[in-house]
Amino acid sequence: MMIIDLRNDVPAFRSAIRDWIAQTLPRDWALVADRGTEDENVAYQRWWFGELAKQGLSVPHWPSAYGGVDLDISGQMIVADEMARAGSPMLNVYIVTLNHLPGTLIPCGTDEQRARYLPPASRGAVWCQGFSEPGAGSDLASLRCRAVRDGDHYVINGQKIWSSMSRFAEHCILLVRTDPDSVKHAGISFLIMDMDTPGLEVRPIEQIDGQADFSELFLTDVRVPVANLVGAENDGWRVAQATLASERGVLAFEAGERRRHLMEDYYREASASKAAWLEDDELRRQFMTVLADMQASRRLIRDLLHDHENGEPHATTAMASARIKLFQTTLIQKLGDLVARIEGLEGHIRQPFHSQRRLVGMFDYINSFSWTISGGTNEIMRNLIAERGLGLPRG
Amino acid sequence: MDDLLAEVRESITTVLDEQCSSLAVHSFIDGRDALDTRLLQLATELGWLAVALPEEQGGIGLGAAGLAILHFELGRAAAPGPFLATSVVLEVLARSGMAGEAAVAALIADVLGGAATLAVAAKVEPPRGDAPAWLLGEVNARAALVAGEGDDLVLIDLADAAPEPVTIWDETRAMVSLSLSQYKPLVTLPGARPMFEALFAIAIAADSAGAARGTLDRTISYMKEREQFGRPIGSFQALKHRAADHQVNAIGADQLVRQAVDHIDAGGPGAVLWSAMAKANATEAAAKIAGDCVQLHGGVGYTREYDPHLYLKRVRLNEMLLAPNAVLRDQAERAFGAALRAGHDVLEIA
């Protein structure tokens, strides 16, 4: 009997998850995961993913044919809520594996591709994404990484950037240009590339927060079988739209719930220790302003997920996603900014760790730019909201 | 409940769209049309003022949710009239436990029958020394609710008082001043102040969120029509990005109103926290949006003939009502701390 088997009995499901986390997750896990190197952190995520898999909680939202149980959104919210409540390890290394991969292969892949890649992914194979290029960021369709057909292979030359966690990945979903003569969106193809293919070099990017989640990929005569084409040749842009539309609302929900507990704990500790900032009118009031925005943000995400469940058309929910991205990431930045101010000069003494379990001013603030820039910059979100949401004319 | 709320909202918007257009509001502020009286009459007939009132007191029984819907829509239309004071005071009287008192019952009946309107202290803290109190409401309001000792409120009789009208920037609402020597207490509502503050806060927040929506909608329409350099100004990224930010912040304000509604109607320890924060954040968000909507209109935004100034003045007044936002945030912070210490989860969302 796995915990997932209790999913139809909501109170039992919830309390089983809660009890199981309390029994399974060492109390000091965050100290280990946060103080350790990135490699150690990823090792921790792999261990946690394995434990979740034993209870059917790693890919519950996937179709049953590939290891899931088609868990509906409210069921996913229960799992996410309990993970956030317990402050369990975040599965950053699996984001593409859990969301973008099934979001692409289920609608656009072949039976063979689904059978070959999804079951191992459900057991923890790490995937990464090779979409952006140095010259193709917000303007993704201008990508130039070139794939030339040579018998039953493509030979690929070019460069990719902002590939999250690719140092740890076994496979990559890759966008390449197969027809350089056609206009932008046409002429792009979608491939699956093994990360151990000769000619591929992965170079981590040193980030402003001290970590290196992102890497650059350098491809020199990398040979990828034509069988790894997802969708038709030159139809990769359409496939990429499916990837980017893959449902990530529950991820945003979990992030929002985690933030709620972090803010609550932060205030609780400040209050217990009679922290000086609580006597500072400006900081104390600003904290309340951000707390209220945080609450508004959580409500926005819930509305989005309920609309999904009620089958609102994708165009509506896509617009809500853009609004939430803008609102939530702006909030994350405001919170980081505030906590950095609260910590004052002491916040500038660089600690040898960051934390998933508590707010750390300067780290959170500097790291907040990854939220406002990645996943479509907030400027691109504003264009979407203004043009598709408000109907303002394109520039 | 949700269906009933949607129905009420639709009936209010239908009437306001028809009766309270931009043109009608301009006729009103120019003194050519008694739109406020007409709206009040319609509101009486349709039971808007009683939207929150319990059914046994002649209301629709929608509580804070009803109050929020009514004021969001009135704010969206920049509707003139004594709705804010009248509906909030009515609801406070109904919830105070004093509604059975003959004088209060008669007053409620008169208000519901359209024979009287009510006023409310614009700022809950009483004036210092001999300074007169400012009341939000019409010069002929029948009674006003003001702060009493401690957490008590006092309903004062204005039937024979002579409040002085004051000219305010917001032309869609009325304010009067009244010297303390004219206070004639009608009835004391013991311990009603926290409940009053929560209801007044939610009504102000909803009016502000609605006004932000109203001015933003009109500004976006304008940005699609107005052309410069051969193209609609809404196509310029520097402007459309501001519109997008306002859109998101207006929706955020709306969510805070709902957050407060949930807690006020549940009557839990989150009522003070969330009503205070809804008023503080929503009025400031609305002031930012309404100010930039004047700017986004360019030259015509500076004319009396266009709408943005109506909303801007209205939401700026809203921000100053009840209590300074700094005070409300401090209240909210104390309520948050107390709730956490008592083990109440005021952040959980149903």
GROMACS .gro file of C-alpha atoms in nm, chain A residues 263 266 283 287 333-344 347 359-362 364-365:
model
   23
  263MET     CA    1   0.730   3.474   0.627
  266TYR     CA    2   1.040   3.489   1.015
  283LEU     CA    3   1.027   4.820   0.832
  287PHE     CA    4   0.655   4.382   0.633
  333GLN     CA    5   1.185   4.081  -0.504
  334LYS     CA    6   1.009   4.313  -0.260
  335LEU     CA    7   1.042   4.053   0.013
  336GLY     CA    8   1.413   3.995  -0.053
  337ASP     CA    9   1.469   4.369  -0.059
  338LEU     CA   10   1.286   4.415   0.271
  339VAL     CA   11   1.462   4.132   0.453
  340ALA     CA   12   1.799   4.258   0.328
  341ARG     CA   13   1.715   4.600   0.474
  342ILE     CA   14   1.600   4.443   0.798
  343GLU     CA   15   1.925   4.250   0.829
  344GLY     CA   16   2.122   4.568   0.769
  347GLY     CA   17   2.316   4.082   0.615
  359LEU     CA   18   1.460   3.395   0.469
  360VAL     CA   19   1.816   3.513   0.411
  361GLY     CA   20   1.811   3.878   0.310
  362MET     CA   21   2.092   3.940   0.066
  364ASP     CA   22   1.704   3.606  -0.136
  365TYR     CA   23   1.725   3.956  -0.276
   0.00000   0.00000   0.00000
